[in-house]
């Protein structure tokens, strides 16, 4: 009727194909580690650290290259239970102790080291305990109470590590040779390393195959083949060369035929006619370019006219802002309205200046183009006197316009400077007002804080007075009790000396303070709940939850002083010897 170890419910979450094996295999190939779904396995992978294909993989036993074991899954039970087998029983370790230490997990580890076996333990008992973790391939037992167990899969090793720290007992015997404490750790075996390396090579081959398929799938298709030369194809290409929509395809075919060496005496006339058609296409291209240039010039003129109209409108808007900012109308606006008008005016002036600079740049470019054309024109192509006069008049008009725009820009700058000076004075006044408000707010906050401190001080004084009154009452009560004790001690002195000689030792001061009295009461309650006793560490851990300043030495000294209340007993055999404290107050009451 014993329970078997059900470790299948404690799955470690390790898949059959470990992703770290994929990452290591792809790292050996110099590739970025990618999963089967195309997602990166290691986001901080450095390709410069990888190795080229064909070079043997990195030795995993080198220091610093071991694989870190996976973390313990959250579904692992926190409290271990007793495990009953056919010929032995496993008792769990103390849950408050730290987990047993293990070495770094070797890559592909399927072998575990098991120490702390009983001297009378056999391979059958070892098989009975560890076959519940998975299929056991081999057991190598030593004469010094340890063995090596090799499992079929890697995840079975994690199940075996769960048994580390358990105390084993053969049957119901308490003999030292039939007991032991198991220590399970990773073991380094050449067979595991060889199988792991084979697995890495297999994964690397699979990854190369997958990469090859991906490259073939994303490779762009090859261009269609060029047809071979024939008289029929030559006539088709000649017609396509005369068509603007099919000219590009036809000229590529013609170039391929010439490079292949299809030109000979018989086909020379056909090729010459096709080359002539290509030459005639140049005139069409030149005419198309001229049409586009004409469209571009017309678009420039339209843009220039539209820009000049926009500038006129900007000038009118800026004039409205300036007239509104004069004192006649400015005094009637509120502060918020004045602020908005000044911001709008500044924005409008900035945009106006940007458009003005753009228009002036366009006109300068036109002047430079005109001067270049004059330089390039030969002296024989001079204009007549009338055309020269017309050009001079136009140049003077443009200069006049440019000077007018410059004058407007200077005026705007002067007005901006005046406005900025007025704003500076206004800003200074506003900043002073803001500073005064901030100072007033700070003073109010300080006054409130002082009032709060005074109230707290009064409360503390009242509390101190109450404490003093309570202290006086307690002192008076203590004096009354002392007087009563002295009177009773005088009457019963003879009877106490005959019947209770042990009370003299108690009057010497076993309990020194009220704090020790509280500790004795709490410890007595705690041990009364634990009839089989408890260790001093367990008692101190409970007391430290109530007060973290309590130390183990203080509690142990107090308990040793009160021998009629607490008793120390030893339990266990050999290495499992343990000191336990028990409550014996009822027996001590009868004795005293």
mmCIF file of C-alpha atoms in Angstrom, residues 374 377-385 387-388:
data_model
loop_
_atom_site.group_PDB
_atom_site.id
_atom_site.type_symbol
_atom_site.label_atom_id
_atom_site.label_comp_id
_atom_site.label_asym_id
_atom_site.label_seq_id
_atom_site.Cartn_x
_atom_site.Cartn_y
_atom_site.Cartn_z
ATOM 1 C CA UNK A 374 24.893 86.434 -73.077
ATOM 2 C CA UNK A 377 26.171 83.951 -77.494
ATOM 3 C CA UNK A 378 28.721 84.901 -80.172
ATOM 4 C CA UNK A 379 29.279 88.578 -80.901
ATOM 5 C CA UNK A 380 27.667 88.117 -84.306
ATOM 6 C CA UNK A 381 24.255 87.451 -82.610
ATOM 7 C CA UNK A 382 23.915 90.844 -80.876
ATOM 8 C CA UNK A 383 20.467 92.199 -80.375
ATOM 9 C CA UNK A 384 19.210 95.378 -81.927
ATOM 10 C CA UNK A 385 19.135 98.654 -80.043
ATOM 11 C CA UNK A 387 15.739 94.945 -77.754
ATOM 12 C CA UNK A 388 18.724 96.213 -75.710
#
